[in-house]
Coordinates of C-alpha atoms in Angstrom, one line a residue:
Chain U
M1 CA -0.1 0.2 0.1
R2 CA 1.3 3.1 -0.9
I3 CA -0.9 6.6 0.9
A4 CA 0.0 10.4 0.0
N5 CA -1.1 13.7 1.5
L6 CA -2.6 15.4 -1.5
K7 CA -3.7 19.1 -0.8
G8 CA -3.8 18.3 2.7
R9 CA -6.2 14.9 2.1
L10 CA -5.2 11.1 2.7
V11 CA -5.2 9.3 -0.7
L12 CA -4.4 5.9 -1.1
V13 CA -1.9 5.9 -4.8
E14 CA -2.3 3.1 -7.1
D15 CA -0.6 3.3 -10.1
D16 CA -0.7 6.8 -11.2
T17 CA -3.9 7.9 -9.4
A18 CA -4.9 8.7 -6.2
V19 CA -8.4 7.3 -3.8
D20 CA -9.4 9.8 -1.5
V21 CA -9.4 7.8 1.8
A22 CA -12.5 9.8 3.6
E23 CA -15.0 9.8 0.0
A24 CA -14.0 5.6 -0.5
S25 CA -14.7 4.6 3.1
G26 CA -17.9 6.5 3.6
G27 CA -16.2 8.6 6.2
R28 CA -15.3 5.6 8.1
F29 CA -11.6 7.6 7.8
P30 CA -10.8 11.1 8.5
A31 CA -9.5 13.3 5.7
D32 CA -6.1 14.2 7.8
P33 CA -3.8 11.6 6.9
Q34 CA -2.2 12.9 10.3
A35 CA -5.4 11.4 12.2
V36 CA -5.1 7.7 10.4
F37 CA -2.1 6.8 12.7
A38 CA -4.5 7.1 15.5
E39 CA -6.3 4.0 14.2
W40 CA -3.8 2.4 11.9
D41 CA -4.4 -1.2 12.2
A42 CA -7.8 -0.5 11.6
F43 CA -7.0 1.5 8.2
R44 CA -4.4 -1.1 7.3
D45 CA -7.1 -3.6 7.4
W46 CA -9.4 -1.6 5.7
A47 CA -7.2 -0.7 2.8
A48 CA -5.9 -4.3 2.3
S49 CA -9.6 -5.7 1.8
Q50 CA -10.4 -2.7 -1.0
D51 CA -7.0 -4.3 -2.6
A52 CA -8.4 -8.1 -2.7
A53 CA -12.2 -8.1 -2.2
S54 CA -13.7 -5.2 -3.3
P55 CA -14.0 -3.4 -6.5
T56 CA -11.2 -0.6 -6.2
P57 CA -13.0 3.0 -6.5
A58 CA -12.0 4.7 -9.8
G59 CA -8.8 6.9 -9.0
T60 CA -8.3 10.6 -10.0
P61 CA -4.9 11.7 -11.6
F62 CA -2.6 13.8 -9.6
A63 CA 0.3 15.7 -10.0
V64 CA 3.6 15.9 -7.9
E65 CA 3.6 19.3 -6.9
D66 CA 0.2 18.7 -5.0
L67 CA 1.4 16.5 -2.3
G68 CA 1.9 17.5 0.7
P69 CA 4.4 15.5 3.7
P70 CA 2.8 12.2 3.9
V71 CA 3.0 12.2 7.9
P72 CA 2.6 16.2 8.3
R73 CA 2.6 16.4 12.2
P74 CA 4.4 13.9 13.6
S75 CA 4.6 13.9 17.5
Q76 CA 8.0 13.4 17.5
V77 CA 11.4 13.6 15.0
F78 CA 14.1 11.4 15.8
A79 CA 17.0 11.7 13.4
I80 CA 19.9 9.5 13.9
G81 CA 23.4 10.8 12.4
I82 CA 27.0 9.8 12.3
N83 CA 25.2 6.2 11.5
Y84 CA 27.9 4.4 9.6
A85 CA 31.6 4.5 9.4
E86 CA 32.4 6.3 6.1
H87 CA 29.9 9.2 7.2
A88 CA 31.7 9.4 10.7
R89 CA 34.7 9.4 8.9
E90 CA 33.5 12.3 6.5
A91 CA 31.9 14.4 9.5
G92 CA 35.7 14.3 11.5
Y93 CA 34.1 11.7 14.2
P94 CA 35.7 8.6 15.2
P95 CA 34.8 5.4 13.3
D96 CA 33.4 3.9 16.9
S97 CA 31.4 6.8 17.8
A98 CA 27.9 6.3 19.2
P99 CA 25.3 7.7 16.4
V100 CA 23.3 11.1 17.6
T101 CA 20.1 11.5 18.0
F102 CA 18.8 15.0 17.5
T103 CA 15.2 15.9 15.7
K104 CA 14.3 17.9 12.8
F105 CA 11.9 20.5 14.2
P106 CA 8.2 19.1 12.8
S107 CA 7.8 22.6 11.6
C108 CA 10.7 22.1 8.9
L109 CA 8.5 19.4 7.3
A110 CA 7.1 20.2 3.4
G111 CA 6.2 17.9 0.8
P112 CA 8.6 15.9 -1.9
D113 CA 8.4 18.8 -4.2
C114 CA 8.9 22.3 -3.1
E115 CA 10.9 25.5 -3.0
V116 CA 13.4 26.2 -0.4
E117 CA 14.5 29.5 0.5
L118 CA 18.6 29.1 1.3
P119 CA 19.8 31.1 4.8
S120 CA 23.0 31.0 3.4
G121 CA 25.7 30.1 1.1
T122 CA 26.4 27.0 3.2
V123 CA 23.1 25.3 3.2
D124 CA 24.2 21.2 2.5
W125 CA 21.9 18.2 2.1
E126 CA 21.9 14.4 2.6
V127 CA 19.4 11.8 1.2
E128 CA 17.4 9.8 4.3
A129 CA 15.6 7.0 4.6
V130 CA 12.5 8.3 6.7
V131 CA 10.5 5.5 8.9
A132 CA 7.0 6.5 10.2
I133 CA 6.1 4.7 13.5
S134 CA 2.6 3.6 13.9
R135 CA 2.2 3.6 17.7
E136 CA 4.2 3.9 20.9
A137 CA 7.7 2.3 20.7
W138 CA 9.3 1.7 24.2
R139 CA 11.2 -1.1 25.3
V140 CA 10.9 -2.7 21.8
R141 CA 12.6 -5.7 21.1
R142 CA 14.7 -6.3 17.3
E143 CA 12.0 -8.8 16.2
D144 CA 9.2 -7.0 17.1
A145 CA 10.1 -3.6 15.7
W146 CA 8.3 -4.0 12.1
D147 CA 5.2 -4.4 13.9
R148 CA 5.3 -0.8 15.0
V149 CA 6.4 0.6 11.4
A150 CA 3.6 2.1 9.8
G151 CA 5.4 2.5 6.4
L152 CA 8.6 4.4 4.6
T153 CA 9.3 7.3 2.4
V154 CA 12.3 9.5 1.9
G155 CA 13.6 12.5 3.0
Q156 CA 16.1 15.6 2.7
D157 CA 18.0 16.6 5.6
L158 CA 18.9 19.7 4.6
S159 CA 21.3 21.2 6.9
E160 CA 22.8 25.0 7.3
R161 CA 26.3 24.2 8.5
T162 CA 27.4 28.1 9.4
S163 CA 24.9 28.2 12.7
Q164 CA 25.4 24.1 12.9
L165 CA 28.9 24.5 13.7
A166 CA 28.9 28.7 15.1
G167 CA 28.7 27.4 18.7
A168 CA 31.3 25.9 21.0
K169 CA 30.0 22.4 20.5
P170 CA 28.1 21.5 17.2
Q171 CA 24.4 21.4 17.4
F172 CA 22.2 20.0 14.6
S173 CA 18.5 20.6 15.1
L174 CA 18.1 24.0 14.9
A175 CA 20.2 24.7 11.8
K176 CA 18.4 21.7 9.9
S177 CA 15.1 22.9 10.5
F178 CA 14.8 26.3 8.9
T179 CA 11.5 26.5 7.0
N180 CA 11.3 23.3 3.8
F181 CA 14.7 21.8 5.5
G182 CA 12.6 18.3 5.8
P183 CA 11.2 17.8 1.9
T184 CA 9.7 14.1 2.6
G185 CA 7.5 11.8 0.1
P186 CA 6.4 11.6 -2.4
W187 CA 4.4 8.8 -0.8
L188 CA 4.6 6.5 2.8
V189 CA 5.4 2.6 1.4
T190 CA 4.1 -0.3 4.1
P191 CA 6.7 -2.7 4.7
D192 CA 4.5 -5.2 2.8
I193 CA 5.2 -3.8 -0.5
R194 CA 6.7 -5.9 -3.2
P195 CA 10.4 -5.9 -3.2
G196 CA 12.6 -3.8 -5.9
E197 CA 9.8 -0.7 -5.5
V198 CA 12.0 2.1 -6.1
L199 CA 11.3 5.7 -4.7
V200 CA 13.1 8.6 -6.1
S201 CA 14.4 11.4 -4.4
E202 CA 15.6 14.4 -6.5
L203 CA 16.9 17.6 -6.1
E204 CA 17.0 20.2 -8.9
G205 CA 20.3 21.4 -9.9
V206 CA 22.0 18.5 -8.0
G207 CA 21.5 15.3 -9.6
R208 CA 19.9 12.7 -8.7
I209 CA 19.7 10.1 -6.1
T210 CA 17.8 6.9 -5.8
Q211 CA 17.3 4.8 -3.0
R212 CA 15.7 1.4 -2.5
F213 CA 13.9 0.1 0.2
V214 CA 13.9 -3.5 1.7
P215 CA 10.6 -4.9 2.7
A216 CA 9.9 -6.5 6.0
A217 CA 9.9 -9.8 4.3
D218 CA 13.0 -9.9 3.3
A219 CA 14.9 -8.4 6.2
Chain T
M1 CA -5.4 33.4 34.1
R2 CA -4.4 30.0 35.3
I3 CA -5.5 26.7 33.4
A4 CA -4.2 23.3 34.0
N5 CA -4.8 19.9 32.9
L6 CA -6.8 17.4 35.2
K7 CA -7.2 14.5 34.8
G8 CA -6.7 15.0 30.9
R9 CA -9.8 17.8 31.0
L10 CA -8.6 21.5 30.4
V11 CA -9.5 23.2 33.9
L12 CA -9.5 26.8 34.7
V13 CA -8.0 27.3 38.1
E14 CA -9.3 30.0 40.7
D15 CA -7.9 30.0 44.1
D16 CA -7.8 25.9 45.2
T17 CA -10.4 25.0 42.9
A18 CA -10.6 23.7 39.1
V19 CA -13.8 25.0 36.6
D20 CA -14.3 22.6 34.0
V21 CA -13.9 24.8 30.6
A22 CA -16.2 22.4 28.3
E23 CA -18.8 22.4 30.9
A24 CA -18.4 26.0 31.7
S25 CA -18.7 27.1 27.9
G26 CA -21.1 24.5 27.1
G27 CA -18.8 22.9 24.7
R28 CA -17.5 26.0 23.2
F29 CA -14.4 25.2 23.9
P30 CA -13.4 21.2 24.1
A31 CA -12.2 18.8 27.0
D32 CA -8.5 18.4 25.5
P33 CA -5.9 20.5 27.3
Q34 CA -4.0 20.9 23.4
A35 CA -7.0 21.4 21.4
V36 CA -7.4 25.0 23.1
F37 CA -4.2 26.7 21.6
A38 CA -5.7 25.9 18.1
E39 CA -8.3 28.6 19.2
W40 CA -6.6 30.3 21.9
D41 CA -7.1 34.2 21.2
A42 CA -11.3 33.1 21.5
F43 CA -10.5 31.1 24.3
R44 CA -8.7 33.9 26.1
D45 CA -11.4 36.2 25.2
W46 CA -14.0 33.7 26.9
A47 CA -12.2 33.3 29.7
A48 CA -11.5 37.3 30.4
S49 CA -15.4 37.5 30.1
Q50 CA -15.8 34.7 32.6
D51 CA -13.6 36.5 35.0
A52 CA -15.2 40.2 34.8
A53 CA -19.0 40.2 34.0
S54 CA -20.4 36.4 34.4
P55 CA -20.7 34.7 37.3
T56 CA -17.7 32.3 37.3
P57 CA -18.9 28.7 38.2
A58 CA -18.4 27.1 41.6
G59 CA -14.8 25.2 40.7
T60 CA -14.2 21.9 42.1
P61 CA -11.0 21.4 44.9
F62 CA -7.9 19.2 43.0
A63 CA -5.3 17.4 44.2
V64 CA -2.1 18.3 42.8
E65 CA -1.6 14.6 42.0
D66 CA -4.3 14.5 39.6
L67 CA -2.7 17.3 37.3
G68 CA -0.8 16.3 34.1
P69 CA 1.1 18.7 32.0
P70 CA -0.2 21.7 31.3
V71 CA 0.4 21.6 27.3
P72 CA 0.4 17.9 27.0
R73 CA 1.2 17.8 23.2
P74 CA 3.7 20.0 21.9
S75 CA 3.9 20.0 18.1
Q76 CA 7.5 20.9 18.9
V77 CA 9.6 22.0 22.3
F78 CA 12.8 23.8 21.7
A79 CA 14.9 24.1 24.4
I80 CA 17.6 26.9 25.1
G81 CA 21.0 26.0 26.6
I82 CA 24.2 27.8 27.9
N83 CA 22.1 30.7 28.2
Y84 CA 23.9 32.7 30.3
A85 CA 27.4 33.1 31.6
E86 CA 27.4 31.3 34.9
H87 CA 25.9 28.2 33.5
A88 CA 28.2 28.1 30.4
R89 CA 31.4 28.3 32.7
E90 CA 29.9 25.5 34.6
A91 CA 29.3 23.2 32.2
G92 CA 33.0 23.8 30.5
Y93 CA 31.7 26.4 27.6
P94 CA 33.2 29.6 26.9
P95 CA 31.2 32.6 28.6
D96 CA 30.9 33.8 24.8
S97 CA 29.4 30.5 23.6
A98 CA 26.6 30.7 21.6
P99 CA 23.0 29.4 23.4
V100 CA 22.2 25.5 21.9
T101 CA 19.3 24.7 20.8
F102 CA 17.9 21.0 21.5
T103 CA 14.4 19.4 22.2
K104 CA 13.3 17.2 25.0
F105 CA 11.0 15.0 22.9
P106 CA 7.6 15.3 23.8
S107 CA 6.9 11.4 24.9
C108 CA 9.1 12.7 28.4
L109 CA 6.5 14.9 29.1
A110 CA 4.5 14.7 32.7
G111 CA 2.7 16.7 35.1
P112 CA 4.3 18.1 38.3
D113 CA 3.9 15.3 40.2
C114 CA 4.9 12.2 39.1
E115 CA 7.4 9.2 40.0
V116 CA 10.6 9.0 37.9
E117 CA 12.4 5.9 37.2
L118 CA 16.2 6.6 36.9
P119 CA 17.9 4.8 34.2
S120 CA 21.2 5.1 35.8
G121 CA 23.1 6.8 38.8
T122 CA 23.9 9.7 37.0
V123 CA 20.7 11.7 36.4
D124 CA 21.2 15.4 36.9
W125 CA 18.2 18.1 37.4
E126 CA 17.5 21.9 36.2
V127 CA 14.8 23.8 36.8
E128 CA 13.7 25.7 33.7
A129 CA 11.4 28.4 33.2
V130 CA 8.8 27.0 30.6
V131 CA 7.1 29.1 27.7
A132 CA 4.4 28.3 25.7
I133 CA 4.0 29.5 22.5
S134 CA 0.2 29.9 20.8
R135 CA 0.7 30.3 17.4
E136 CA 3.2 30.5 14.4
A137 CA 5.9 32.5 15.4
W138 CA 8.4 33.1 12.9
R139 CA 10.5 35.9 12.3
V140 CA 9.1 37.7 15.1
R141 CA 10.3 41.6 16.3
R142 CA 11.3 41.5 19.4
E143 CA 8.4 43.5 20.9
D144 CA 5.8 41.7 19.3
A145 CA 7.0 38.4 20.8
W146 CA 4.8 38.4 24.4
D147 CA 1.7 38.5 21.6
R148 CA 2.8 34.9 20.6
V149 CA 3.0 34.2 24.4
A150 CA -0.1 31.6 25.9
G151 CA 1.6 31.5 29.1
L152 CA 4.5 30.6 31.3
T153 CA 5.1 27.5 33.4
V154 CA 8.0 25.6 35.4
G155 CA 9.5 22.7 34.3
Q156 CA 12.0 20.5 35.3
D157 CA 14.8 19.6 32.6
L158 CA 15.8 15.9 33.8
S159 CA 19.2 14.3 32.1
E160 CA 21.1 11.2 32.0
R161 CA 24.4 12.3 31.9
T162 CA 26.5 8.8 31.1
S163 CA 24.5 8.9 27.5
Q164 CA 24.3 12.6 26.7
L165 CA 28.3 12.4 27.3
A166 CA 28.8 9.1 25.3
G167 CA 29.4 10.0 22.0
A168 CA 32.1 11.7 20.4
K169 CA 30.2 15.0 20.7
P170 CA 28.0 15.7 23.8
Q171 CA 24.5 15.1 22.2
F172 CA 21.1 16.7 24.3
S173 CA 17.8 15.5 23.7
L174 CA 17.7 12.0 24.0
A175 CA 19.5 11.8 27.0
K176 CA 16.9 14.2 28.1
S177 CA 13.6 12.5 26.9
F178 CA 13.3 9.5 29.4
T179 CA 10.2 8.8 30.5
N180 CA 8.7 11.5 33.0
F181 CA 12.1 13.4 32.3
G182 CA 9.8 16.4 31.5
P183 CA 7.5 17.5 34.7
T184 CA 5.8 20.5 33.9
G185 CA 3.6 22.6 35.7
P186 CA 1.3 22.6 37.8
W187 CA -0.2 25.3 35.4
L188 CA -0.4 27.6 32.6
V189 CA 0.2 31.5 34.0
T190 CA -1.2 33.7 31.2
P191 CA 1.2 36.9 31.0
D192 CA -1.6 39.0 32.2
I193 CA -1.2 37.7 35.4
R194 CA -0.5 40.1 38.9
P195 CA 2.8 40.9 39.4
G196 CA 4.6 38.1 42.1
E197 CA 3.0 35.4 40.8
V198 CA 4.9 32.6 42.2
L199 CA 5.1 29.3 40.8
V200 CA 7.6 26.6 43.1
S201 CA 9.1 24.1 41.5
E202 CA 9.8 21.1 44.4
L203 CA 11.9 17.9 44.2
E204 CA 11.6 15.8 46.3
G205 CA 14.4 15.0 48.9
V206 CA 16.7 17.3 47.1
G207 CA 15.4 20.5 48.1
R208 CA 12.6 23.3 47.0
I209 CA 13.7 25.6 44.4
T210 CA 10.9 28.9 43.5
Q211 CA 11.0 30.9 40.6
R212 CA 9.3 34.3 40.4
F213 CA 8.2 34.9 36.7
V214 CA 7.9 38.7 35.3
P215 CA 4.5 39.2 33.7
A216 CA 4.5 41.0 30.0
A217 CA 3.6 44.6 31.5
D218 CA 6.7 44.7 33.6
A219 CA 9.1 43.1 30.8

């Protein structure tokens, strides 16, 4: 299943079309893309039954520039940095350094196709895998982790390096949270999606980055 | 005006009693203490009219241990550290160091009277002034800042220093966000409150800290 935020409404994405969830469910699920995570299991079951048994309502073509962030108002954002040796080396950390956990403040989140006003000439960017957690996850066993995952998407982690490095010690969160410094999307892919699904994250003028997700079945 | 979160419901605190806002407003305002910030100005006007013109409905006595965090689900938490010279010195930062902005993840928020399970023997604590922002505040002029403030309260910033200092560079957010590491309250005081209002933050077995707020009129 792929879900997206189309002009502020939750949609199922099927091929190149969008099915409005509030309409297709007869109001059983709300239009607000954030609200669905409060009843994620019920929504997932409903969506699966749409795929399998019911005739899927006809979708409507849509434009990528009308998509907002698939998770528009997460209650918290855990950003994991320095999480592999090559990146630790590049950032000047010892190779055995513990990963750092910072945040990108939720007000920086944007859809996959947005304009970013650069606050300085030292804006950097990194492509990230984004994991949306559907419900409380505290002291979860490794083998139960996928059970808490609603879906996956791609994000850009934009950083303004001057303010990040201005203090006596580097600080991550604020310098990574200017307006639109957190593009995400285009959609959220549930872990049951077939192997080989590719999400593309593109930065105009910089190049094209592709990122491939391994679904739960193969993890 | 003082507002609080009494067993998950928004209340006005008057003397030692609580007035249920949803009931007193005939349902005009919701019971959810977080929801009121979406229509803060209307709520503030209604509450002021309660004080002035209408007979205030009789309040009910309440126990402090039934209070939750006055802002239970803030969309983001900006924590400002190293923000005065004495603290910079104590923390080993140069006196002219820029303040750091980190977060306490919202899942650590608790009411003013809670038990904290200590994850290690190196838990530290600091009393903080907590400012609740009522609406978008971006590029706000200094003289307009109070206009964005819903109210003030007191918080404890608990920190687990071992994990905070474990990496190559110190990290703030995660080590400050264990369960109940962010007690706040007992209530939110609007900036119009009379001068001399004192909020007390108390840590059992450690001592008593008092903190005085300067209202907007004197700022």
